[in-house]
XYZ file of C-alpha atoms in Angstrom:
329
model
C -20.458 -12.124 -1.106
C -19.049 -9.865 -3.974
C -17.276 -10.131 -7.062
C -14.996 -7.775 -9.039
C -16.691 -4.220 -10.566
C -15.160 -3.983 -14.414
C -16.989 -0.993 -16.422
C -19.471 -0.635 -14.087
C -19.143 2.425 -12.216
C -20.563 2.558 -8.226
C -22.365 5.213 -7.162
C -21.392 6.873 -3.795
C -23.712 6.615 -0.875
C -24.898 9.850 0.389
C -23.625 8.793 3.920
C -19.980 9.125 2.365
C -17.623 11.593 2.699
C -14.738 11.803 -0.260
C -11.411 13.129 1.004
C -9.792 14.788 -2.508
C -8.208 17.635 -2.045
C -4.079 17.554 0.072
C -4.467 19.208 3.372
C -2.409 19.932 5.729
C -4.808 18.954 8.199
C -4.662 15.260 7.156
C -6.951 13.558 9.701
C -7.558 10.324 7.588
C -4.676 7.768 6.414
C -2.305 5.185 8.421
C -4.057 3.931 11.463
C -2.805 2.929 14.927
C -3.622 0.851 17.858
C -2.256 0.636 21.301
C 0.784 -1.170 21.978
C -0.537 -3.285 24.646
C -3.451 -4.718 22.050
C -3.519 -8.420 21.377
C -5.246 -10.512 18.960
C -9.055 -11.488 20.250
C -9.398 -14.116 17.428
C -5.739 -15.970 17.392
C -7.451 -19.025 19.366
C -9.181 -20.122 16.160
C -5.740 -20.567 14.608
C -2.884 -22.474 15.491
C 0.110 -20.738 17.237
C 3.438 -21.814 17.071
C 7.037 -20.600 17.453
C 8.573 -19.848 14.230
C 5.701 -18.406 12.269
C 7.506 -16.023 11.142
C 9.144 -18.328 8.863
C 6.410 -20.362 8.201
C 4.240 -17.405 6.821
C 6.670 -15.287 5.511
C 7.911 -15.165 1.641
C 11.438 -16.572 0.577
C 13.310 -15.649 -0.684
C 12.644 -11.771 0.059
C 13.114 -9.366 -3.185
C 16.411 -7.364 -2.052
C 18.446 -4.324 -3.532
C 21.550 -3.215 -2.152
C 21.919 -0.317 -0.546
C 24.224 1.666 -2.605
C 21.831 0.957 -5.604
C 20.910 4.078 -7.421
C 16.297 4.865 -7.044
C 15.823 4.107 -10.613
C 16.834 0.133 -9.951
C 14.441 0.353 -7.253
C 11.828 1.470 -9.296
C 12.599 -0.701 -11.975
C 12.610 -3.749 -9.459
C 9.060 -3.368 -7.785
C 7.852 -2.314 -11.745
C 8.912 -5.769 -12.554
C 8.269 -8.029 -9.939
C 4.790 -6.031 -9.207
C 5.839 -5.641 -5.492
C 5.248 -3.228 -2.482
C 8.661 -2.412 -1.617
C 12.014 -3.686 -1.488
C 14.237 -4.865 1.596
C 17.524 -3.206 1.470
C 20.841 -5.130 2.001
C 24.751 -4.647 2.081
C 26.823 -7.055 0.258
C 26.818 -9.765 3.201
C 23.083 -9.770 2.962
C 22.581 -7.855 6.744
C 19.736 -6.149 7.241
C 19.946 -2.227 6.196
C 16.529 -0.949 5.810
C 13.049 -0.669 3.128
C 12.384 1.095 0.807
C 8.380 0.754 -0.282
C 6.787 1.972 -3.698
C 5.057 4.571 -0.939
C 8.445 6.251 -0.560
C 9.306 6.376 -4.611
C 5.829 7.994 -5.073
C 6.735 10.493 -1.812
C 10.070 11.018 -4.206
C 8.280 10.982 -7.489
C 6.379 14.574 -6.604
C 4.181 13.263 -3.571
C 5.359 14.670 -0.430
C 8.627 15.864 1.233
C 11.246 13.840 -0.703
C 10.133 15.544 -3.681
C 12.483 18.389 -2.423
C 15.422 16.666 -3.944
C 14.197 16.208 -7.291
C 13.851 20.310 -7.481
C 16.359 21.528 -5.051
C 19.242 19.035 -5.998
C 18.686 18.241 -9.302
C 16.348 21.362 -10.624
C 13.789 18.714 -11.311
C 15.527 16.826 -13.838
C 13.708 13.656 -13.243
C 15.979 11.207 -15.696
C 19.041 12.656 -13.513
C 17.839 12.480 -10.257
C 16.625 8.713 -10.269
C 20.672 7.729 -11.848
C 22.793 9.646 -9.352
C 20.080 9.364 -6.338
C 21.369 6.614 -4.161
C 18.200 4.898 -2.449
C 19.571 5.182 1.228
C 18.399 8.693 0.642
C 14.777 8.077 0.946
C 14.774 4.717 2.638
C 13.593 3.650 5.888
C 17.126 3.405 7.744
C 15.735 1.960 11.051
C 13.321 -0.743 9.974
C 11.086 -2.948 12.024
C 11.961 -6.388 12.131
C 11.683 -9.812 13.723
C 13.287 -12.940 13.857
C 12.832 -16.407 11.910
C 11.594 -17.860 15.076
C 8.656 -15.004 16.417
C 5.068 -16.050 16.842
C 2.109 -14.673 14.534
C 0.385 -12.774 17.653
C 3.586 -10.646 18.151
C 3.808 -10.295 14.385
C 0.563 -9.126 13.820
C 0.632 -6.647 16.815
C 3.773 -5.229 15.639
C 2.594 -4.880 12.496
C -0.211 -3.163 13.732
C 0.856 -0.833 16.693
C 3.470 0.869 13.719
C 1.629 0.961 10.719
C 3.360 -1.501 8.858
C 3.182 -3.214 5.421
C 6.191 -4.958 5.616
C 8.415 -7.066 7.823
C 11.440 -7.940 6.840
C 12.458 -11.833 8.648
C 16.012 -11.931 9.729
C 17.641 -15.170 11.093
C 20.210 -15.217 13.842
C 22.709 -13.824 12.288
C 20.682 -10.716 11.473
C 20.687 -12.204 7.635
C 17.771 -11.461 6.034
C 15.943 -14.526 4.841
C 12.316 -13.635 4.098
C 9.703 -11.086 4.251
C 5.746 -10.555 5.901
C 3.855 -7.943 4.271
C -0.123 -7.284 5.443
C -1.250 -9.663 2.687
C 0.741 -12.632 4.369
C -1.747 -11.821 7.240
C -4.055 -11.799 5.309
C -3.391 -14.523 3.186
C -2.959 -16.595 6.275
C -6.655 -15.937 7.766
C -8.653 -16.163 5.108
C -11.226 -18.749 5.207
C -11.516 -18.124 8.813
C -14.571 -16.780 10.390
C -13.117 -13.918 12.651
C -16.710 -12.600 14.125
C -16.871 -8.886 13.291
C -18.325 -7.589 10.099
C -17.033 -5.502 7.667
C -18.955 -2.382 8.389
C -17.130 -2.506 11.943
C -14.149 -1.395 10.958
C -14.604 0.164 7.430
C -13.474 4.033 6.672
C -16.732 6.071 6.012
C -14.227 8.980 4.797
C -12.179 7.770 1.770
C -9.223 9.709 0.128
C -10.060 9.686 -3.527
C -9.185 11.471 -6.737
C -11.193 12.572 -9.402
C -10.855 11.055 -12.851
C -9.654 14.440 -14.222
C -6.638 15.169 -11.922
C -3.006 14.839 -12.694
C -0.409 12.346 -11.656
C 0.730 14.753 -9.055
C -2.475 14.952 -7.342
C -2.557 11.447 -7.045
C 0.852 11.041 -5.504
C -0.103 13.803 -3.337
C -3.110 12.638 -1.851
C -1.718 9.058 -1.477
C 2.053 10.864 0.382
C -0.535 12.727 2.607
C -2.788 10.333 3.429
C -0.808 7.576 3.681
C -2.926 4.961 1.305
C -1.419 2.594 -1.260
C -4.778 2.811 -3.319
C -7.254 5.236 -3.856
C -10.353 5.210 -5.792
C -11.139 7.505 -8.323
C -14.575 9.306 -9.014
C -16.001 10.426 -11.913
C -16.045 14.342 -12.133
C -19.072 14.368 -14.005
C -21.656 11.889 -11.766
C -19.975 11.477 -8.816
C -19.425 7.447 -9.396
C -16.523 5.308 -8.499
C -14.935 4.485 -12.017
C -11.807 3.224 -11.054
C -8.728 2.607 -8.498
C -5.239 4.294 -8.610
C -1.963 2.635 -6.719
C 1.117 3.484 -5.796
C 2.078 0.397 -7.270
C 1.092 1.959 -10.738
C 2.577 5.109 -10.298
C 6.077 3.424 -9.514
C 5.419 1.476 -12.292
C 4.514 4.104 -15.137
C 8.170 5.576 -14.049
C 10.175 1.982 -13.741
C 8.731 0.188 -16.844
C 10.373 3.959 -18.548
C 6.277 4.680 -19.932
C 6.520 7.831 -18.177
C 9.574 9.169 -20.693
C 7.770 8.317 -23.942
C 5.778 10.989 -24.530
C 7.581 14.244 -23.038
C 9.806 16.626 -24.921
C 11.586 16.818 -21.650
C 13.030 15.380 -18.681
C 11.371 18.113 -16.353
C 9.461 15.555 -13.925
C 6.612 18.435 -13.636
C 5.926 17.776 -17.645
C 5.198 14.099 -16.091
C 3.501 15.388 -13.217
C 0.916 16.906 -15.276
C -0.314 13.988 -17.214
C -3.971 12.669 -16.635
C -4.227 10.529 -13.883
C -6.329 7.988 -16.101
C -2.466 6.824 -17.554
C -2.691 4.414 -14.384
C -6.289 3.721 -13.498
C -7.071 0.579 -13.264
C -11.380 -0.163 -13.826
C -11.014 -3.337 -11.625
C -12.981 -2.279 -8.905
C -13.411 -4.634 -5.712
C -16.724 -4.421 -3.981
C -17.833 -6.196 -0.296
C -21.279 -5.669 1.128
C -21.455 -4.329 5.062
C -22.809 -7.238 6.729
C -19.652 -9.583 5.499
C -17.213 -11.036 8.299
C -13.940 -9.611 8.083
C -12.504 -12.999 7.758
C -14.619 -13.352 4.187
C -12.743 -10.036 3.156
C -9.211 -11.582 4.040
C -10.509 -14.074 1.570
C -11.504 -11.489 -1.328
C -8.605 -9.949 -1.011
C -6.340 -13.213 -1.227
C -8.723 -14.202 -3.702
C -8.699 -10.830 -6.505
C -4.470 -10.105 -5.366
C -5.452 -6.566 -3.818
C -5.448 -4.884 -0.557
C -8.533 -2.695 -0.202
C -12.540 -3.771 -1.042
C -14.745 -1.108 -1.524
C -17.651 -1.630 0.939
C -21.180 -1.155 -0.525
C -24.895 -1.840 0.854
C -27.728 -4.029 -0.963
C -28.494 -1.063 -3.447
C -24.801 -1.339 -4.465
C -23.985 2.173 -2.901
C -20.425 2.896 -1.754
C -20.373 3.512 1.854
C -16.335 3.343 2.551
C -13.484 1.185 1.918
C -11.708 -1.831 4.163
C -7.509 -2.261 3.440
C -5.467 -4.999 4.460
C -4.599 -2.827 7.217
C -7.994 -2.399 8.310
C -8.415 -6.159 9.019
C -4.637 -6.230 10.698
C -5.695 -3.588 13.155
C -9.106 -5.549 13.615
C -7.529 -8.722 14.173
C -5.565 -6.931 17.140
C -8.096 -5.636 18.825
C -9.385 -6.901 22.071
């Protein structure tokens, strides 16, 4: 079926097309499906009310919402998360804030703004005094202990989601449903579509000679977690890059060692191979989607790089990819 790709770099199919340059004509990233979409494959599995509960993590990872970014980052550094659900001091429900956002803030898209404009780009400064209901999603998606995993996965789907925050009935928060829950939760299960169905041809990708800024910016524009990254000399994938890492790199303080500075650009402009990772995940085509759920669950990521019998990229399957394909008629 596949196995992971360490030091062995895959070459890019000619069919490909590599996405690695910001644009402002984005026309690759989060994906969408119609709101009236349900699941073609939830008859294999059992359905019951309260599978929200049943599926979802507890207890969530929470910061309060008064909490400064820096905790934030340090948090999902630490407990190598996606994101954070964001509380008062009762524990209600007050929004998310995902590692997407911190590298949006960290010099990949529009909250980058208050890093230069508010604090003339003194990074140190800006992640003590910033307060993380400023780049938080205020108006989260949500759904209670006792929802069913067909409504879950289409809401999930229809808004793009990687995360779902459970409340109980007194709008409590008491666990969380992120895309490799779903996942998680189908594996093993033949779903009857293969991989090639529903894999991205065009992949967003950086080259193994850009800065940390280009990465954040392709990922803010695009709207991926992960991208690969190609070699600049051959044209190979060498490697993977996540906003995970980037969050990291700035919570676990790496990113402060070796400036003379605390101007964020003097970050900015470090090689991007400070956070590549050379664990490379590889699927062939002809694989059912429900074998990728299990790769993923399997190797603790959310994209596979899809590949044909030469071992030739040809495009990339996320988590998200199989949540949209699993809500589909």
């Amino acid at each position: 079926m596949s196995h992971p790709r360490k030091y062995e770099p895959i070459k890019l199919s000619p069919k490909i097309k590599a996405i690695t340059m910001p644009s402002s004509r984005a026309s690759v990233g989060i994906r969408y499906i119609r709101a009236d979409s349900q699941p073609n494959w939830i008859q294999r599995v059992k359905e019951k009310e309260g599978d929200a509960e049943l599926i979802s993590t507890k207890p969530p990872e929470t910061i309060n919402v008064n909490s400064p970014i820096l905790e934030a980052l340090e948090k999902i550094a630490s407990r190598d998360i996606r994101g954070l659900i964001v509380t008062d001091t009762k524990e209600t429900l007050k929004g998310i804030i995902m590692a997407t956002d911190l590298v949006n803030y960290l010099g990949g898209g529009e909250y980058y703004r208050i890093v230069e404009q508010r604090y003339k780009k003194d990074v140190y400064t800006s992640l003590r005094n910033e307060k993380i209901s400023s780049i938080m999603n205020s108006m989260p998606v949500f759904v209670n202990k006792s929802q069913k995993l067909t409504e879950i996965i289409r809401l999930m789907a229809v808004n793009g989601l990687g995360m779902l925050p459970v409340v109980n009935n007194e709008n409590k928060v008491i666990g969380i449903i992120t895309e490799h829950d779903i996942v998680r939760y189908i594996a093993y299960k033949n779903v009857g579509r293969k991989v090639s169905d529903i894999m991205t041809s065009n992949i967003v990708a950086a080259f193994d000679n850009d800065t940390l800024k280009r990465a954040a910016q392709l990922m803010s524009l695009y709207g991926f977690r992960r991208i690969p990254v190609i070699s600049s000399k051959n044209n190979e994938i060498v490697g993977i890059v996540s906003a995970k890492d980037f969050v990291s790199y700035f919570g676990s303080h790496k990113a402060f060692e070796n400036v003379r500075s605390l101007d964020i650009e003097e970050i900015l402009k470090m090689p991007i191979t400070e956070i590549i990772k050379d664990n490379v995940y590889t699927i062939n085509q002809d694989t059912d989607i429900g074998d990728a759920a299990t790769l993923m669950n399997q190797f603790n990521t959310n994209n596979l790089i899809v590949i044909n019998d030469n071992r030739e990229a040809l495009g990339i399957i996320t988590e998200r990819d199989v949540l949209i394909a699993l809500s589909m008629r």
